[in-house]
CSV table of C-alpha atoms and ligand atoms in Angstrom, one decimal:
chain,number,residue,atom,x,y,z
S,1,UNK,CA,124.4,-34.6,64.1
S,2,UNK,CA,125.6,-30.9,63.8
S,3,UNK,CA,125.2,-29.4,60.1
S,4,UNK,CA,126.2,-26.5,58.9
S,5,UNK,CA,126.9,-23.3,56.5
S,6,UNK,CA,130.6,-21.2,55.7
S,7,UNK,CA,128.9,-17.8,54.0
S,8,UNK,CA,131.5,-16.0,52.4
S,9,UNK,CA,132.8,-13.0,50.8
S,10,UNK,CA,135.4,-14.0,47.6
S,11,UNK,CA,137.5,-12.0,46.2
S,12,UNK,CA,137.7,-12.7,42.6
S,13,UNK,CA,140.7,-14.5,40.8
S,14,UNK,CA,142.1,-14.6,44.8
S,15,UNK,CA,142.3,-18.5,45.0
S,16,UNK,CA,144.8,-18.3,48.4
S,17,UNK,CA,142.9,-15.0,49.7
S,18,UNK,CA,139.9,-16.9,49.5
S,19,UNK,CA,141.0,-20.2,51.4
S,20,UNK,CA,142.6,-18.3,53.7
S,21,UNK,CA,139.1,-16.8,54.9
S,22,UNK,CA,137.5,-20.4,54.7
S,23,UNK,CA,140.3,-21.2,57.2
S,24,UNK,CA,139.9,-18.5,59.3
S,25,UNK,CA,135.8,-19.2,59.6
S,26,UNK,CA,136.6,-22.5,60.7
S,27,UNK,CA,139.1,-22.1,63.1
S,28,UNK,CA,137.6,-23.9,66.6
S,29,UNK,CA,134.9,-25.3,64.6
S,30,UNK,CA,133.7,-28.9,65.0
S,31,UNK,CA,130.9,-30.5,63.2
S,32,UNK,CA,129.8,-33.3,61.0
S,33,UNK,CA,128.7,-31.6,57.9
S,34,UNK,CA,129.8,-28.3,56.9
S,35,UNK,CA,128.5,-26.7,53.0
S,36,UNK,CA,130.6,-23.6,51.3
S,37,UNK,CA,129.3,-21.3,48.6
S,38,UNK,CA,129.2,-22.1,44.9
S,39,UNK,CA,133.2,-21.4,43.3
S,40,UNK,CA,134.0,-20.2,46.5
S,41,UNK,CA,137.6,-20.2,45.6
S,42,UNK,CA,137.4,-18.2,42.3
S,43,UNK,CA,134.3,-16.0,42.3
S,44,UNK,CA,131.6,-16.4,39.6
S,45,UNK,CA,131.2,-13.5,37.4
S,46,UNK,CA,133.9,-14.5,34.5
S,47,UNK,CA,134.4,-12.3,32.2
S,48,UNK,CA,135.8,-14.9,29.1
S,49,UNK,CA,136.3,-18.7,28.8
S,50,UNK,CA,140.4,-18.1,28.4
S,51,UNK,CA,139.7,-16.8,32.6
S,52,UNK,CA,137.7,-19.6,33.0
S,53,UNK,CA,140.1,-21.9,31.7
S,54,UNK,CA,142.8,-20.3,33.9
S,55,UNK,CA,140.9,-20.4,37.7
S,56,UNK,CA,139.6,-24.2,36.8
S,57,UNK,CA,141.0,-27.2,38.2
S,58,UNK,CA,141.0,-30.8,38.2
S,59,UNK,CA,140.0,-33.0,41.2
S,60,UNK,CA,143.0,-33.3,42.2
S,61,UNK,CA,144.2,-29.9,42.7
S,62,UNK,CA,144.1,-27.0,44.9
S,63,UNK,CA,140.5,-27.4,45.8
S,64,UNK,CA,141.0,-31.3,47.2
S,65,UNK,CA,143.9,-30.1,48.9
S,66,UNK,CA,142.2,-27.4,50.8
S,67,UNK,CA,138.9,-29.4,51.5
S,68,UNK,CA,141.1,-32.1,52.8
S,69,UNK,CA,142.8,-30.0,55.0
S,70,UNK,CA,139.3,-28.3,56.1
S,71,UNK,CA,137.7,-31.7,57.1
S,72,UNK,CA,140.7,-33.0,58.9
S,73,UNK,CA,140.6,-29.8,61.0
S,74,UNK,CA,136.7,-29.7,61.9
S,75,UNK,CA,136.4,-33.8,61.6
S,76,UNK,CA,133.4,-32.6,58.8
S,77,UNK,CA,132.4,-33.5,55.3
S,78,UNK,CA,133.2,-30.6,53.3
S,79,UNK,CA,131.3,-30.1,50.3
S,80,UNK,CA,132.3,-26.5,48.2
S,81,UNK,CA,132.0,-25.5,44.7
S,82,UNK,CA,134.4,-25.0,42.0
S,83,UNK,CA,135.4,-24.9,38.6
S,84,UNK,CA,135.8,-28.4,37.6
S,85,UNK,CA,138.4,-29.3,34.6
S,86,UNK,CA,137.9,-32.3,32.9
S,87,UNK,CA,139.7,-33.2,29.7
S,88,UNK,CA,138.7,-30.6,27.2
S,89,UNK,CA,135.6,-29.9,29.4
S,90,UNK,CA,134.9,-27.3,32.2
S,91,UNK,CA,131.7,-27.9,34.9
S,92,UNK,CA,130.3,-25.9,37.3
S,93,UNK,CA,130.8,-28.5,40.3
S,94,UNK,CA,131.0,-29.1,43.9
S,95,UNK,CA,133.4,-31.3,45.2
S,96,UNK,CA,132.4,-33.9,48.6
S,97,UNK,CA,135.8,-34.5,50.7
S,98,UNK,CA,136.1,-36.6,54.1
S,99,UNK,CA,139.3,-36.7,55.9
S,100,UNK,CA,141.2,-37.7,53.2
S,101,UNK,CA,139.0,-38.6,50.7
S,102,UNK,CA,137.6,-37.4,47.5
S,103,UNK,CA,134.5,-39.2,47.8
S,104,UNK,CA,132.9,-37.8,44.4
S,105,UNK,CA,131.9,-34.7,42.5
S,106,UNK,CA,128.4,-33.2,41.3
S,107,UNK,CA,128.3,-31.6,38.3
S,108,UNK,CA,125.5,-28.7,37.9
S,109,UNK,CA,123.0,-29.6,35.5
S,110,UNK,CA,120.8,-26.6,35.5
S,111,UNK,CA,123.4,-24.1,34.4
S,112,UNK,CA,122.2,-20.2,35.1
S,113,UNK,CA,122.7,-17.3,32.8
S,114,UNK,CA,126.4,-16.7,31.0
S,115,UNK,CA,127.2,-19.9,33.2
S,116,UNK,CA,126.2,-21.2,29.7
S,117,UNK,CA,129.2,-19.8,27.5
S,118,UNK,CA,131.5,-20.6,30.3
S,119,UNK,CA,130.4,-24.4,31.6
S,120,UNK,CA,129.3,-27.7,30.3
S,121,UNK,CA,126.2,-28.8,31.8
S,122,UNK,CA,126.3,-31.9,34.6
S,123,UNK,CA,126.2,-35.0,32.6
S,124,UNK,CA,124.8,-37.5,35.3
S,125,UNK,CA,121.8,-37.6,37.4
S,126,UNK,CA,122.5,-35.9,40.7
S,127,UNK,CA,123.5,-38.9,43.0
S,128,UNK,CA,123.5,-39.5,46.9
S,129,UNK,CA,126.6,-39.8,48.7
S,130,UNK,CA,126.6,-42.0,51.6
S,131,UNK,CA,129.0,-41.2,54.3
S,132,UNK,CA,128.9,-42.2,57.5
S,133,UNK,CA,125.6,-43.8,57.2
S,134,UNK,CA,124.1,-40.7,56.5
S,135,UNK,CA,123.0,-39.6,53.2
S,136,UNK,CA,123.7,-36.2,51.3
S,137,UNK,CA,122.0,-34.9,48.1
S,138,UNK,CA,123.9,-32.6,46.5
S,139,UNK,CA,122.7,-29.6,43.9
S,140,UNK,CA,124.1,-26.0,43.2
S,141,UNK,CA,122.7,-23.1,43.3
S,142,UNK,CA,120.3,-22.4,40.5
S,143,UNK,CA,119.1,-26.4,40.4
S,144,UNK,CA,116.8,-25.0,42.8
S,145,UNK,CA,114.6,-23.8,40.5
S,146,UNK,CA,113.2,-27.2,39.4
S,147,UNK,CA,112.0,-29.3,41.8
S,148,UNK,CA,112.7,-32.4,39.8
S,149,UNK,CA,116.3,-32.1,41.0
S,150,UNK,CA,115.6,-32.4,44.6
S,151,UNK,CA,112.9,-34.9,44.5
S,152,UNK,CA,115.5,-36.8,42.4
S,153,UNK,CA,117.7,-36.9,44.9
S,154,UNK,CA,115.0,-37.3,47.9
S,155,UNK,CA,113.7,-40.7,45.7
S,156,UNK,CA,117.2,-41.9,45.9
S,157,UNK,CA,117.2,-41.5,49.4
S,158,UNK,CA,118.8,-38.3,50.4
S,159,UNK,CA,118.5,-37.4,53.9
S,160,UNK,CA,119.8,-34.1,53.6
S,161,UNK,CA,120.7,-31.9,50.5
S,162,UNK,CA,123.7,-29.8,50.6
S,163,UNK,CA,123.2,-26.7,48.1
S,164,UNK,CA,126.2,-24.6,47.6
S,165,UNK,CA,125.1,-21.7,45.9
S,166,UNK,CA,126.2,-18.0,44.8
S,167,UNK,CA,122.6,-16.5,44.6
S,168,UNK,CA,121.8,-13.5,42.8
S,169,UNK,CA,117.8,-14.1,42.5
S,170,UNK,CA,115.7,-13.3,46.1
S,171,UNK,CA,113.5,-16.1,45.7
S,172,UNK,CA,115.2,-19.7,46.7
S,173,UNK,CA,115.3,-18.8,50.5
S,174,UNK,CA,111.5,-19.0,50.9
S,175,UNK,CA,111.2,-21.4,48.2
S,176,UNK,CA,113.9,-23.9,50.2
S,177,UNK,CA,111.3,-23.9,52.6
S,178,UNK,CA,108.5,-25.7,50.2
S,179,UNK,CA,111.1,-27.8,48.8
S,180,UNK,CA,112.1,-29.6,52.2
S,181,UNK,CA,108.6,-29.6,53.4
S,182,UNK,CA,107.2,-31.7,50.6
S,183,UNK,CA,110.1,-34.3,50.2
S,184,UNK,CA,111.3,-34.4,54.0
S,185,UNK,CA,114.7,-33.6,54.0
S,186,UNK,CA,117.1,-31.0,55.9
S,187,UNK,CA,119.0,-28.5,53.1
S,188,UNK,CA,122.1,-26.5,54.2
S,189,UNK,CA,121.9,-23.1,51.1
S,190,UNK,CA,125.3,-22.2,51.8
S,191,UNK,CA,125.6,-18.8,49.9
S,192,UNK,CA,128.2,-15.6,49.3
S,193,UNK,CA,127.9,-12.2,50.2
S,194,UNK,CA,129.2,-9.2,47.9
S,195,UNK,CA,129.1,-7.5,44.8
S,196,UNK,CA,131.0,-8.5,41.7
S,197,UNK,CA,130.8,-5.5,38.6
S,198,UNK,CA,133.2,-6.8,35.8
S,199,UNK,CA,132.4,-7.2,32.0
S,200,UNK,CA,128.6,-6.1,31.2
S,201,UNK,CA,127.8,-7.9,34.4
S,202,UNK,CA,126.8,-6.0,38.0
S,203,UNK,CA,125.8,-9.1,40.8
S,204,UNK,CA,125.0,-8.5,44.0
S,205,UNK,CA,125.0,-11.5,45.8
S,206,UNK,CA,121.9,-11.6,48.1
S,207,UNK,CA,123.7,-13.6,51.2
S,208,UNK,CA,121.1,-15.2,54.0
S,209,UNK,CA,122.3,-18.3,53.9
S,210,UNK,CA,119.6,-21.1,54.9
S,211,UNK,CA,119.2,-24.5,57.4
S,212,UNK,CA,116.2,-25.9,56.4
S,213,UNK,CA,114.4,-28.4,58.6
S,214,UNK,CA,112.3,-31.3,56.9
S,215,UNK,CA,109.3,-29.5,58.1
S,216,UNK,CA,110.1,-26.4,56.5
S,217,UNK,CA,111.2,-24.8,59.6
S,218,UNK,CA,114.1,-22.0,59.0
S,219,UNK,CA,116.8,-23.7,61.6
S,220,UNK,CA,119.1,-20.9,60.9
S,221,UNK,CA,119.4,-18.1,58.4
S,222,UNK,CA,122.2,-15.6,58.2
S,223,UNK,CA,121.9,-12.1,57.4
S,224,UNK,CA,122.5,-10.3,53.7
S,225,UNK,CA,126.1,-8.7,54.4
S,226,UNK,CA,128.3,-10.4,57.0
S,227,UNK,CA,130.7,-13.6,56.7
S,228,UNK,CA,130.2,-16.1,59.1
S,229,UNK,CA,129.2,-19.8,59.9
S,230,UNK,CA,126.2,-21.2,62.2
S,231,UNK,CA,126.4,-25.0,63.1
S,232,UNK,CA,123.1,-26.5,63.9
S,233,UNK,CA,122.2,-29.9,65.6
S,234,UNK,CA,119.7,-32.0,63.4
S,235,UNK,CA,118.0,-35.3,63.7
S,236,UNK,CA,118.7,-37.0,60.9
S,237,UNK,CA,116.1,-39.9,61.7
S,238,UNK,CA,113.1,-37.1,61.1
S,239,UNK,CA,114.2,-37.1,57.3
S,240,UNK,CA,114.1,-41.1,57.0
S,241,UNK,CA,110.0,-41.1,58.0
S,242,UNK,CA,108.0,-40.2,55.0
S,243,UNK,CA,104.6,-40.5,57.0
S,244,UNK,CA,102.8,-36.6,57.2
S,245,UNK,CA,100.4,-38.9,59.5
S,246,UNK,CA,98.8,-42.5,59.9
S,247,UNK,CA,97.4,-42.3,56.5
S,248,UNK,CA,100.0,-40.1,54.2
S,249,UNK,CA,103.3,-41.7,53.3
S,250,UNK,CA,104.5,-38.7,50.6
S,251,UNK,CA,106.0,-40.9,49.0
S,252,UNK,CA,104.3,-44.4,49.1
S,253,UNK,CA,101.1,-41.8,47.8
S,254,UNK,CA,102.7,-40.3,44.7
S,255,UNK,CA,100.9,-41.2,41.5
S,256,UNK,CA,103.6,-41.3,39.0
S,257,UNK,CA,101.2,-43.0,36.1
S,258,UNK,CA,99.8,-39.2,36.4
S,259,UNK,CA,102.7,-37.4,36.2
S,260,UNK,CA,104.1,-38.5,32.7
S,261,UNK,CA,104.0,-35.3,30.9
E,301,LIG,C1,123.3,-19.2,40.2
E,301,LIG,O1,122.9,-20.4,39.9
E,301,LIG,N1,124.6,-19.1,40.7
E,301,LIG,C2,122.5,-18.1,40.2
């Protein structure tokens, strides 16, 4: 199956200036799974809840719309990030759209920095999507840092973990690496390029977007200041075999009567 990343440049606030570059990546493109950034329609350094407010949206709005559109077009699953509205609630979220579907939403649960004055935290435990017999994992950006969240999702099954993220930190690259290796799965880090200075706040997003092979291997990585996309073709069945050799199943070996603290 062919897998891949959108890295982007937003422009902040631009919601239409911002799809409109998403388009124009994927113009020709065809694939099966394709990952966007983190609020790749709004930008991420807010500057007050009141802006938050005002750039979020609920599933049903601009976001769907576009996605739809997206995986009509390219015949993907499209999974990107946005700011999800929910009642009198907003979440940090990433939206998973096939053809015309809305086939669910994750919610981030490890919430980074002023993300905390501005979100609610994910309320569920990350779940697996199934589409097309294949299964995706999904986690944003800074979930990285624990390794509970994707060995969550790798217990439930997850063949491959789609991680939309606007990365400001230059560790999770290298990191990715560890984290596919010792649960077996593929990762698409599908991150933003650019610099954001508003409020007290100065980001530099660090770009080199990541395919991550279940061995660890670095399938593709882009560089630290361009836009652009990279399709890659996995093997899906290499993420479905737990066994390092004849005698190590990784996860049939786990001692979880150990691991209690
Ligand atoms: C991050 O979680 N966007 C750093």
């Amino acid at each position: 199956m062919k897998i891949g990343y959108v890295q982007t440049h937003p422009v902040f606030g631009a919601k239409e200036t911002n799809f409109e570059q998403v388009n124009g990546l994927l113009k020709g493109v065809k694939a099966d799974l394709l990952v966007l950034p983190e609020l790749f329609s709004t930008g991420y350094t807010f500057v007050s809840k009141t802006e938050v407010q005002s750039l979020s949206e609920e599933s049903d709005g601009s976001i769907f719309q576009f996605l739809k559109e997206q995986s009509q077009k390219t015949g993907a699953v499209l999974i990107g990030g946005f700011a999800e509205k929910d009642v009198d609630k907003i979440y940090n979220s990433a939206m998973i759209v096939y053809k015309k579907k809305n086939l669910g939403i994750y919610r981030k649960i490890h919430l980074y920095y002023k993300e905390k004055e501005w979100f609610s935290p994910g309320d569920k435990t990350p779940e697996v999507f199934k589409v097309n017999g294949i299964n995706i994992g999904v986690m944003i950006c800074f979930d990285w840092f624990f390794p509970e969240t994707i060995r969550t999702l790798a217990l439930q099954e997850a063949e491959i973990i789609a991680h939309p993220s606007n990365l400001v930190l230059p560790y999770c690259q290298k990191a990715m690496e560890t984290r596919c290796l010792v649960n077996r799965v593929y990762a698409i880090t599908s991150n933003r390029i650019g610099r954001e200075q508003r409020g007290e706040d100065d980001f530099t997003f660090t770009g080199g977007s990541q395919i991550t092979s279940y061995t660890g291997e670095i399938l593709s990585s882009s560089q630290k200041n361009n836009i652009g996309i990279a399709v890659v073709e996995i093997d899906i069945e290499k993420a479905r075999d737990k066994h390092l050799n004849l005698y190590n199943n990784i996860f049939e070996d786990r001692r979880p009567e150990f691991y209690k603290l």
